Amino acid sequence: MQFRDFDTALFLTEYWQKKPLLIRNPWAAWENPLDPDELAGLACEADVESRIVTTKRETWKVEHGPFAEARFGKPGKKPWTLLVQAVDHYVPEVAALIDPFRFVPNWRIDDVMVSYASDKGGVGPHFDQYDVFLVQGLGQRRWQVGARCDSETELLPHDDLRLLAAFEATDEWVLDPGDILYVPPGVAHNGVAIGDDCMTYSVGFRAPVRGELVAHWCDHLLSEMTEDDRYRDPELTAQENPGEISVAALTRLQAMVTERLADPLAFARWFGSYNSAPKNPEIDWTPETVVTSAAFADRAVLCRNPASRFSFVRQTDDLLLLFVDGECIDCRGDLIALAQRICGQGAIIMDAALLQSHAALALLTGLVNRGSMAFEAD
């Protein structure tokens, strides 16, 4: 799917992480990519994260999946919403919804959550810490947006939902199929279904937390350090007061900490692996049988697994670091161009040059056998 008319430069300048924007059906031809019954089927799978939120008299209840099929046969009279996480990992048509939003770098993309709601269903007024595009798939939903929130904003007591204690709408719209509402991080919003068969696709983006970055980066550095790496002062001289920690000593001690923390090449290699780690590492995407390079001769197209995360960093002029599902792969020579193609395109056509390159075949074979890429379905 692609947009018919959308000013990316204007959006990034005026709206991205600044203020909400209603985008009336920009698609060349909108088609709802997922049937409600298929969504319910995913919610019955053990490996799929799902929830059902119900509300009655301002009391909110959350049930966690997987659900029995019978749960959807008699959903009850209370307004309810089914939410299924990372649907793009399982349904290629849903994964295609991300493509028009790739003006945001891939490393920022999280997943596509899909919700189905009965009349008046929703999850209550809340705010998120990430950017989200809310694409209306079926039916109608009334969206309200409010003020900016932060960690000091008062929330209602609830174990599973971060509901605002007070919400006052500043804008309100009714979205029809194909319409999109962009909501920046921290902006309060509330969506309520108008009628049954209301489906919404939430294209969400990641924003690393500073504390988590520091903690994980430091953990990584600590794992590589040895006890031999100690403070040394071979040019020590006697000082007037032995109780003083001298400026020279403090400078050397601080350097022992900051030199490793501030290594840009090491940080790039670590962050690429950290950021590309699979969202659901417990799921095994590897093929049933090991693939050899001979298999490429008969298959024309190789596709990325939508559940896999690909990115790259140009480390030096002759070294590119390819990151796939938490693994760092050093690419040199012809592999530099191939790695960029893999990250920038959803599919790779196996042309004669690739078939004749032992290095390219080795790289692609490894990606197929780890489940990060697969041959296009016949």
Tab-separated table of C-alpha atoms in Angstrom:
chain	number	residue	atom	x	y	z
A	1	MET	CA	0.000	0.000	0.000
A	2	GLN	CA	1.147	3.510	-0.783
A	3	PHE	CA	-0.047	7.044	-0.124
A	4	ARG	CA	-1.681	8.939	-2.962
A	5	ASP	CA	-0.709	12.388	-1.749
A	6	PHE	CA	1.254	13.103	1.423
A	7	ASP	CA	3.816	15.846	2.047
A	8	THR	CA	6.478	14.024	4.046
A	9	ALA	CA	8.756	17.053	4.415
A	10	LEU	CA	5.910	19.201	5.741
A	11	PHE	CA	4.814	16.490	8.168
A	12	LEU	CA	8.312	16.020	9.609
A	13	THR	CA	8.801	19.782	9.948
A	14	GLU	CA	5.427	20.769	11.368
A	15	TYR	CA	4.024	17.705	13.145
A	16	TRP	CA	6.517	14.924	13.943
A	17	GLN	CA	6.852	14.816	17.753
A	18	LYS	CA	5.185	18.241	17.903
A	19	LYS	CA	1.405	17.985	17.510
A	20	PRO	CA	-1.332	15.588	16.350
A	21	LEU	CA	-2.449	15.472	12.733
A	22	LEU	CA	-5.581	14.056	11.126
A	23	ILE	CA	-4.844	12.657	7.664
A	24	ARG	CA	-7.978	11.971	5.657
A	25	ASN	CA	-7.666	8.800	3.545
A	26	PRO	CA	-4.324	9.369	1.752
A	27	TRP	CA	-4.149	5.848	0.287
A	28	ALA	CA	-4.105	5.228	-3.437
A	29	ALA	CA	-6.765	2.561	-2.819
A	30	TRP	CA	-7.593	1.596	0.765
A	31	GLU	CA	-8.398	-2.062	1.438
A	32	ASN	CA	-8.713	-3.446	4.948
A	33	PRO	CA	-5.805	-5.952	5.120
A	34	LEU	CA	-7.194	-8.292	7.796
A	35	ASP	CA	-10.533	-9.949	8.435
A	36	PRO	CA	-11.851	-9.700	12.031
A	37	ASP	CA	-12.110	-13.490	12.227
A	38	GLU	CA	-8.417	-13.786	11.316
A	39	LEU	CA	-7.547	-11.376	14.107
A	40	ALA	CA	-9.551	-13.449	16.564
A	41	GLY	CA	-7.728	-16.539	15.322
A	42	LEU	CA	-4.358	-14.955	16.081
A	43	ALA	CA	-5.563	-14.131	19.603
A	44	CYS	CA	-6.067	-17.868	20.151
A	45	GLU	CA	-2.389	-18.633	19.421
A	46	ALA	CA	-0.054	-19.165	22.383
A	47	ASP	CA	2.857	-17.248	20.829
A	48	VAL	CA	0.792	-14.146	20.069
A	49	GLU	CA	0.379	-11.380	22.659
A	50	SER	CA	-3.273	-10.375	22.981
A	51	ARG	CA	-5.696	-8.716	25.404
A	52	ILE	CA	-9.410	-8.083	25.741
A	53	VAL	CA	-10.452	-4.868	27.469
A	54	THR	CA	-14.031	-4.456	28.686
A	55	THR	CA	-15.699	-1.565	30.452
A	56	LYS	CA	-18.888	-1.126	32.434
A	57	ARG	CA	-19.827	1.912	34.492
A	58	GLU	CA	-16.275	3.294	34.226
A	59	THR	CA	-14.837	0.031	35.566
A	60	TRP	CA	-12.134	-1.427	33.322
A	61	LYS	CA	-11.165	-5.082	33.102
A	62	VAL	CA	-8.304	-6.680	31.169
A	63	GLU	CA	-8.023	-10.339	30.147
A	64	HIS	CA	-4.805	-11.698	28.663
A	65	GLY	CA	-4.654	-14.298	25.868
A	66	PRO	CA	-4.374	-16.787	24.420
A	67	PHE	CA	-8.150	-17.120	24.239
A	68	ALA	CA	-10.374	-20.072	23.505
A	69	GLU	CA	-12.349	-19.813	20.261
A	70	ALA	CA	-15.568	-19.912	22.278
A	71	ARG	CA	-14.584	-16.578	23.890
A	72	PHE	CA	-15.436	-14.809	20.623
A	73	GLY	CA	-18.692	-16.679	20.103
A	74	LYS	CA	-20.262	-14.965	23.119
A	75	PRO	CA	-18.251	-11.786	23.776
A	76	GLY	CA	-20.879	-10.356	26.141
A	77	LYS	CA	-22.941	-7.178	26.166
A	78	LYS	CA	-20.335	-4.882	27.725
A	79	PRO	CA	-18.313	-2.750	25.286
A	80	TRP	CA	-15.136	-4.693	24.542
A	81	THR	CA	-11.931	-4.359	22.572
A	82	LEU	CA	-9.567	-7.071	21.366
A	83	LEU	CA	-5.944	-5.941	20.975
A	84	VAL	CA	-3.354	-8.112	19.250
A	85	GLN	CA	0.322	-7.089	19.257
A	86	ALA	CA	2.827	-7.437	16.396
A	87	VAL	CA	0.288	-8.617	13.823
A	88	ASP	CA	2.688	-7.514	11.079
A	89	HIS	CA	4.940	-10.429	12.096
A	90	TYR	CA	2.284	-12.929	11.034
A	91	VAL	CA	0.284	-11.259	8.258
A	92	PRO	CA	2.234	-9.869	5.255
A	93	GLU	CA	-0.675	-7.632	4.248
A	94	VAL	CA	-0.536	-5.936	7.653
A	95	ALA	CA	3.256	-5.646	7.441
A	96	ALA	CA	2.762	-3.761	4.158
A	97	LEU	CA	1.011	-0.991	6.124
A	98	ILE	CA	4.408	0.066	7.466
A	99	ASP	CA	5.907	0.831	4.045
A	100	PRO	CA	4.387	4.321	3.576
A	101	PHE	CA	5.771	5.341	6.976
A	102	ARG	CA	9.375	4.408	6.234
A	103	PHE	CA	10.323	8.068	6.027
A	104	VAL	CA	10.999	7.297	9.701
A	105	PRO	CA	14.159	5.101	9.921
A	106	ASN	CA	13.510	1.382	10.229
A	107	TRP	CA	15.368	1.136	13.532
A	108	ARG	CA	12.630	3.262	15.095
A	109	ILE	CA	9.793	0.962	13.965
A	110	ASP	CA	8.248	-1.261	16.624
A	111	ASP	CA	5.226	-3.138	15.295
A	112	VAL	CA	1.608	-2.929	14.158
A	113	MET	CA	-0.957	-3.568	16.881
A	114	VAL	CA	-4.469	-4.300	15.639
A	115	SER	CA	-7.636	-3.718	17.626
A	116	TYR	CA	-11.219	-4.807	17.048
A	117	ALA	CA	-13.952	-3.143	19.089
A	118	SER	CA	-17.674	-3.477	19.602
A	119	ASP	CA	-19.877	-0.412	19.791
A	120	LYS	CA	-18.512	2.045	22.408
A	121	GLY	CA	-15.436	-0.156	22.893
A	122	GLY	CA	-12.044	1.372	23.666
A	123	VAL	CA	-9.159	1.273	26.135
A	124	GLY	CA	-9.851	4.559	27.898
A	125	PRO	CA	-8.068	7.930	27.870
A	126	HIS	CA	-4.311	7.425	28.093
A	127	PHE	CA	-0.979	8.569	26.692
A	128	ASP	CA	1.938	6.706	25.155
A	129	GLN	CA	5.671	7.336	25.283
A	130	TYR	CA	6.090	6.741	21.546
A	131	ASP	CA	4.834	8.052	18.209
A	132	VAL	CA	1.868	6.241	16.707
A	133	PHE	CA	-0.135	6.381	13.477
A	134	LEU	CA	-3.697	5.158	14.080
A	135	VAL	CA	-5.070	3.815	10.796
A	136	GLN	CA	-8.822	3.169	10.663
A	137	GLY	CA	-9.391	-0.179	8.957
A	138	LEU	CA	-13.105	-0.928	9.309
A	139	GLY	CA	-16.055	0.972	10.721
A	140	GLN	CA	-15.725	4.266	12.551
A	141	ARG	CA	-13.955	5.462	15.667
A	142	ARG	CA	-14.224	8.793	17.446
A	143	TRP	CA	-10.797	10.027	18.516
A	144	GLN	CA	-10.218	12.776	21.033
A	145	VAL	CA	-6.841	14.307	21.849
A	146	GLY	CA	-5.899	16.400	24.848
A	147	ALA	CA	-2.975	17.971	26.637
A	148	ARG	CA	0.582	16.717	26.884
A	149	CYS	CA	1.326	14.371	29.768
A	150	ASP	CA	4.462	13.218	31.554
A	151	SER	CA	5.597	11.086	34.486
A	152	GLU	CA	3.903	13.526	36.888
A	153	THR	CA	0.470	13.156	35.258
A	154	GLU	CA	-2.029	11.527	37.614
A	155	LEU	CA	-3.234	8.058	36.617
A	156	LEU	CA	-6.087	5.906	37.851
A	157	PRO	CA	-5.060	2.875	39.915
A	158	HIS	CA	-5.043	-0.141	37.585
A	159	ASP	CA	-2.618	-3.051	37.238
A	160	ASP	CA	-2.826	-3.351	33.439
A	161	LEU	CA	-3.977	-0.002	32.035
A	162	ARG	CA	-2.405	3.440	32.340
A	163	LEU	CA	-5.646	5.436	32.396
A	164	LEU	CA	-5.655	9.177	32.955
A	165	ALA	CA	-7.357	10.348	36.129
A	166	ALA	CA	-8.570	13.441	34.275
A	167	PHE	CA	-8.981	13.920	30.530
A	168	GLU	CA	-10.195	17.006	28.695
A	169	ALA	CA	-10.415	16.857	24.921
A	170	THR	CA	-8.993	19.735	22.902
A	171	ASP	CA	-9.803	18.238	19.467
A	172	GLU	CA	-12.147	15.534	18.241
A	173	TRP	CA	-12.610	13.680	14.939
A	174	VAL	CA	-14.533	10.700	13.584
A	175	LEU	CA	-12.296	8.480	11.457
A	176	ASP	CA	-13.601	6.462	8.520
A	177	PRO	CA	-11.797	3.537	6.810
A	178	GLY	CA	-8.443	4.691	5.447
A	179	ASP	CA	-8.211	7.788	7.674
A	180	ILE	CA	-5.119	8.201	9.865
A	181	LEU	CA	-4.519	10.038	13.123
A	182	TYR	CA	-0.918	10.759	14.103
A	183	VAL	CA	-0.351	11.162	17.860
A	184	PRO	CA	3.054	12.321	19.184
A	185	PRO	CA	4.580	10.940	22.383
A	186	GLY	CA	2.962	12.161	25.586
A	187	VAL	CA	-0.238	13.499	24.020
A	188	ALA	CA	-3.396	12.301	25.783
A	189	HIS	CA	-5.881	10.542	23.499
A	190	ASN	CA	-9.028	8.460	23.681
A	191	GLY	CA	-10.675	6.362	20.963
A	192	VAL	CA	-14.226	4.991	21.119
A	193	ALA	CA	-15.816	2.744	18.501
A	194	ILE	CA	-18.954	4.004	16.754
A	195	GLY	CA	-20.934	0.865	15.971
A	196	ASP	CA	-19.630	-2.691	15.755
A	197	ASP	CA	-16.855	-4.033	13.499
A	198	CYS	CA	-14.426	-1.227	14.296
A	199	MET	CA	-10.828	-2.112	13.425
A	200	THR	CA	-7.802	0.113	13.999
A	201	TYR	CA	-4.165	-0.491	13.041
A	202	SER	CA	-1.632	1.177	15.342
A	203	VAL	CA	1.738	1.639	13.662
A	204	GLY	CA	4.019	2.256	16.634
A	205	PHE	CA	7.609	3.488	16.877
A	206	ARG	CA	10.284	2.842	19.478
A	207	ALA	CA	12.082	5.513	21.470
A	208	PRO	CA	14.955	4.198	23.603
A	209	VAL	CA	14.875	5.269	27.246
A	210	ARG	CA	18.064	7.030	28.344
A	211	GLY	CA	18.318	5.002	31.558
A	212	GLU	CA	17.944	1.705	29.709
A	213	LEU	CA	20.568	2.706	27.138
A	214	VAL	CA	23.040	3.597	29.867
A	215	ALA	CA	22.313	0.438	31.843
A	216	HIS	CA	22.594	-1.967	28.901
A	217	TRP	CA	25.632	-0.218	27.404
A	218	CYS	CA	27.401	-0.366	30.765
A	219	ASP	CA	26.424	-4.028	31.236
A	220	HIS	CA	27.951	-4.777	27.845
A	221	LEU	CA	31.179	-2.965	28.709
A	222	LEU	CA	31.413	-4.703	32.079
A	223	SER	CA	31.083	-8.099	30.405
A	224	GLU	CA	34.224	-7.343	28.369
A	225	MET	CA	36.391	-6.002	31.200
A	226	THR	CA	39.008	-7.955	33.135
A	227	GLU	CA	40.507	-7.443	36.585
A	228	ASP	CA	43.864	-6.715	34.960
A	229	ASP	CA	42.505	-3.364	33.770
A	230	ARG	CA	43.326	-1.386	36.940
A	231	TYR	CA	44.324	2.081	38.008
A	232	ARG	CA	48.030	2.789	37.560
A	233	ASP	CA	50.213	5.743	38.581
A	234	PRO	CA	53.852	4.854	37.780
A	235	GLU	CA	54.829	8.551	37.930
A	236	LEU	CA	53.495	9.040	41.470
A	237	THR	CA	55.233	11.735	43.535
A	238	ALA	CA	54.917	12.528	47.230
A	239	GLN	CA	52.179	15.037	48.035
A	240	GLU	CA	51.962	17.517	50.890
A	241	ASN	CA	48.836	16.010	52.497
A	242	PRO	CA	48.368	12.232	52.084
A	243	GLY	CA	44.632	12.628	52.770
A	244	GLU	CA	44.012	14.518	49.529
A	245	ILE	CA	42.680	12.862	46.354
A	246	SER	CA	44.578	14.932	43.843
A	247	VAL	CA	43.188	16.477	40.677
A	248	ALA	CA	45.618	14.368	38.647
A	249	ALA	CA	44.334	11.160	40.265
A	250	LEU	CA	40.689	12.159	39.716
A	251	THR	CA	41.435	12.931	36.076
A	252	ARG	CA	42.985	9.474	35.540
A	253	LEU	CA	40.122	7.754	37.399
A	254	GLN	CA	37.453	9.559	35.417
A	255	ALA	CA	39.257	8.739	32.192
A	256	MET	CA	39.142	5.047	33.123
A	257	VAL	CA	35.338	5.333	33.065
A	258	THR	CA	34.664	7.800	30.256
A	259	GLU	CA	37.166	6.502	27.686
A	260	ARG	CA	35.254	3.247	27.295
A	261	LEU	CA	31.823	4.836	27.590
A	262	ALA	CA	32.633	7.388	24.904
A	263	ASP	CA	34.069	5.001	22.273
A	264	PRO	CA	31.823	5.771	19.250
A	265	LEU	CA	32.851	2.739	17.174
A	266	ALA	CA	32.243	0.316	20.025
A	267	PHE	CA	28.922	1.984	20.853
A	268	ALA	CA	27.736	1.722	17.250
A	269	ARG	CA	28.542	-1.998	17.121
A	270	TRP	CA	26.780	-2.582	20.445
A	271	PHE	CA	23.693	-0.453	19.747
A	272	GLY	CA	23.049	-2.035	16.363
A	273	SER	CA	22.932	-5.473	17.972
A	274	TYR	CA	20.917	-4.261	20.966
A	275	ASN	CA	18.362	-2.395	18.872
A	276	SER	CA	17.883	-5.170	16.299
A	277	ALA	CA	17.207	-7.882	18.880
A	278	PRO	CA	13.943	-9.698	18.045
A	279	LYS	CA	10.766	-8.422	19.688
A	280	ASN	CA	9.761	-12.017	20.469
A	281	PRO	CA	13.012	-14.012	20.699
A	282	GLU	CA	11.203	-17.091	21.986
A	283	ILE	CA	9.553	-17.661	18.592
A	284	ASP	CA	11.525	-19.992	16.303
A	285	TRP	CA	11.404	-18.832	12.675
A	286	THR	CA	14.112	-21.164	11.379
A	287	PRO	CA	13.214	-23.407	8.387
A	288	GLU	CA	12.359	-27.060	8.980
A	289	THR	CA	15.345	-28.195	6.898
A	290	VAL	CA	18.762	-26.595	6.469
A	291	VAL	CA	19.072	-24.605	3.247
A	292	THR	CA	22.223	-24.802	1.121
A	293	SER	CA	23.391	-22.310	-1.490
A	294	ALA	CA	22.286	-24.719	-4.216
A	295	ALA	CA	18.662	-23.875	-3.402
A	296	PHE	CA	19.106	-20.314	-4.672
A	297	ALA	CA	19.546	-21.392	-8.278
A	298	ASP	CA	15.878	-22.343	-8.585
A	299	ARG	CA	14.324	-19.505	-6.555
A	300	ALA	CA	14.193	-15.981	-7.933
A	301	VAL	CA	13.176	-13.836	-4.957
A	302	LEU	CA	14.245	-13.733	-1.316
A	303	CYS	CA	12.030	-11.852	1.178
A	304	ARG	CA	12.740	-10.470	4.642
A	305	ASN	CA	10.847	-11.998	7.529
A	306	PRO	CA	8.522	-9.207	8.789
A	307	ALA	CA	9.361	-10.290	12.350
A	308	SER	CA	13.086	-9.706	11.771
A	309	ARG	CA	14.889	-6.434	12.325
A	310	PHE	CA	17.494	-5.248	9.834
A	311	SER	CA	19.744	-2.191	10.032
A	312	PHE	CA	23.293	-1.164	9.203
A	313	VAL	CA	26.006	1.250	10.303
A	314	ARG	CA	28.829	2.502	8.097
A	315	GLN	CA	31.758	1.855	10.419
A	316	THR	CA	34.526	2.893	7.994
A	317	ASP	CA	34.864	3.435	4.241
A	318	ASP	CA	35.541	-0.268	3.696
A	319	LEU	CA	33.507	-1.780	6.552
A	320	LEU	CA	29.743	-1.830	6.987
A	321	LEU	CA	28.121	-3.455	10.004
A	322	LEU	CA	24.927	-5.344	9.168
A	323	PHE	CA	22.640	-6.021	12.124
A	324	VAL	CA	20.029	-8.748	11.885
A	325	ASP	CA	18.016	-9.944	14.867
A	326	GLY	CA	20.702	-9.009	17.377
A	327	GLU	CA	23.655	-10.315	15.371
A	328	CYS	CA	26.401	-8.094	13.956
A	329	ILE	CA	27.805	-9.155	10.576
A	330	ASP	CA	30.931	-7.438	9.217
A	331	CYS	CA	30.488	-6.674	5.501
A	332	ARG	CA	33.291	-5.693	3.146
A	333	GLY	CA	33.690	-5.430	-0.613
A	334	ASP	CA	30.608	-6.426	-2.605
A	335	LEU	CA	28.764	-7.344	0.585
A	336	ILE	CA	28.494	-3.649	1.496
A	337	ALA	CA	26.097	-2.983	-1.382
A	338	LEU	CA	24.185	-6.212	-0.721
A	339	ALA	CA	23.732	-5.378	2.971
A	340	GLN	CA	22.311	-1.981	2.057
A	341	ARG	CA	19.907	-3.608	-0.418
A	342	ILE	CA	18.738	-6.077	2.214
A	343	CYS	CA	18.035	-3.273	4.713
A	344	GLY	CA	16.417	-0.926	2.217
A	345	GLN	CA	14.234	-3.383	0.301
A	346	GLY	CA	11.648	-5.908	1.371
A	347	ALA	CA	12.806	-8.432	-1.227
A	348	ILE	CA	16.034	-9.358	-3.026
A	349	ILE	CA	15.969	-10.628	-6.613
A	350	MET	CA	18.548	-13.355	-7.092
A	351	ASP	CA	20.295	-12.057	-10.196
A	352	ALA	CA	23.324	-13.590	-11.916
A	353	ALA	CA	25.806	-11.464	-9.946
A	354	LEU	CA	24.488	-12.708	-6.612
A	355	LEU	CA	24.347	-16.320	-7.773
A	356	GLN	CA	28.005	-16.147	-8.821
A	357	SER	CA	29.236	-14.556	-5.580
A	358	HIS	CA	30.308	-17.071	-2.933
A	359	ALA	CA	30.321	-14.346	-0.266
A	360	ALA	CA	26.803	-13.178	-1.153
A	361	LEU	CA	25.428	-16.720	-1.189
A	362	ALA	CA	27.072	-17.440	2.163
A	363	LEU	CA	25.512	-14.323	3.715
A	364	LEU	CA	22.047	-14.994	2.292
A	365	THR	CA	22.179	-18.700	3.187
A	366	GLY	CA	22.973	-17.785	6.770
A	367	LEU	CA	20.054	-15.340	6.919
A	368	VAL	CA	17.643	-17.950	5.524
A	369	ASN	CA	18.793	-20.638	7.961
A	370	ARG	CA	18.318	-18.327	10.928
A	371	GLY	CA	14.785	-17.515	9.726
A	372	SER	CA	15.468	-13.852	8.999
A	373	MET	CA	14.794	-14.267	5.272
A	374	ALA	CA	12.853	-16.793	3.221
A	375	PHE	CA	12.196	-17.687	-0.394
A	376	GLU	CA	9.128	-16.015	-1.831
A	377	ALA	CA	6.099	-18.286	-1.585
A	378	ASP	CA	5.092	-19.941	-4.843
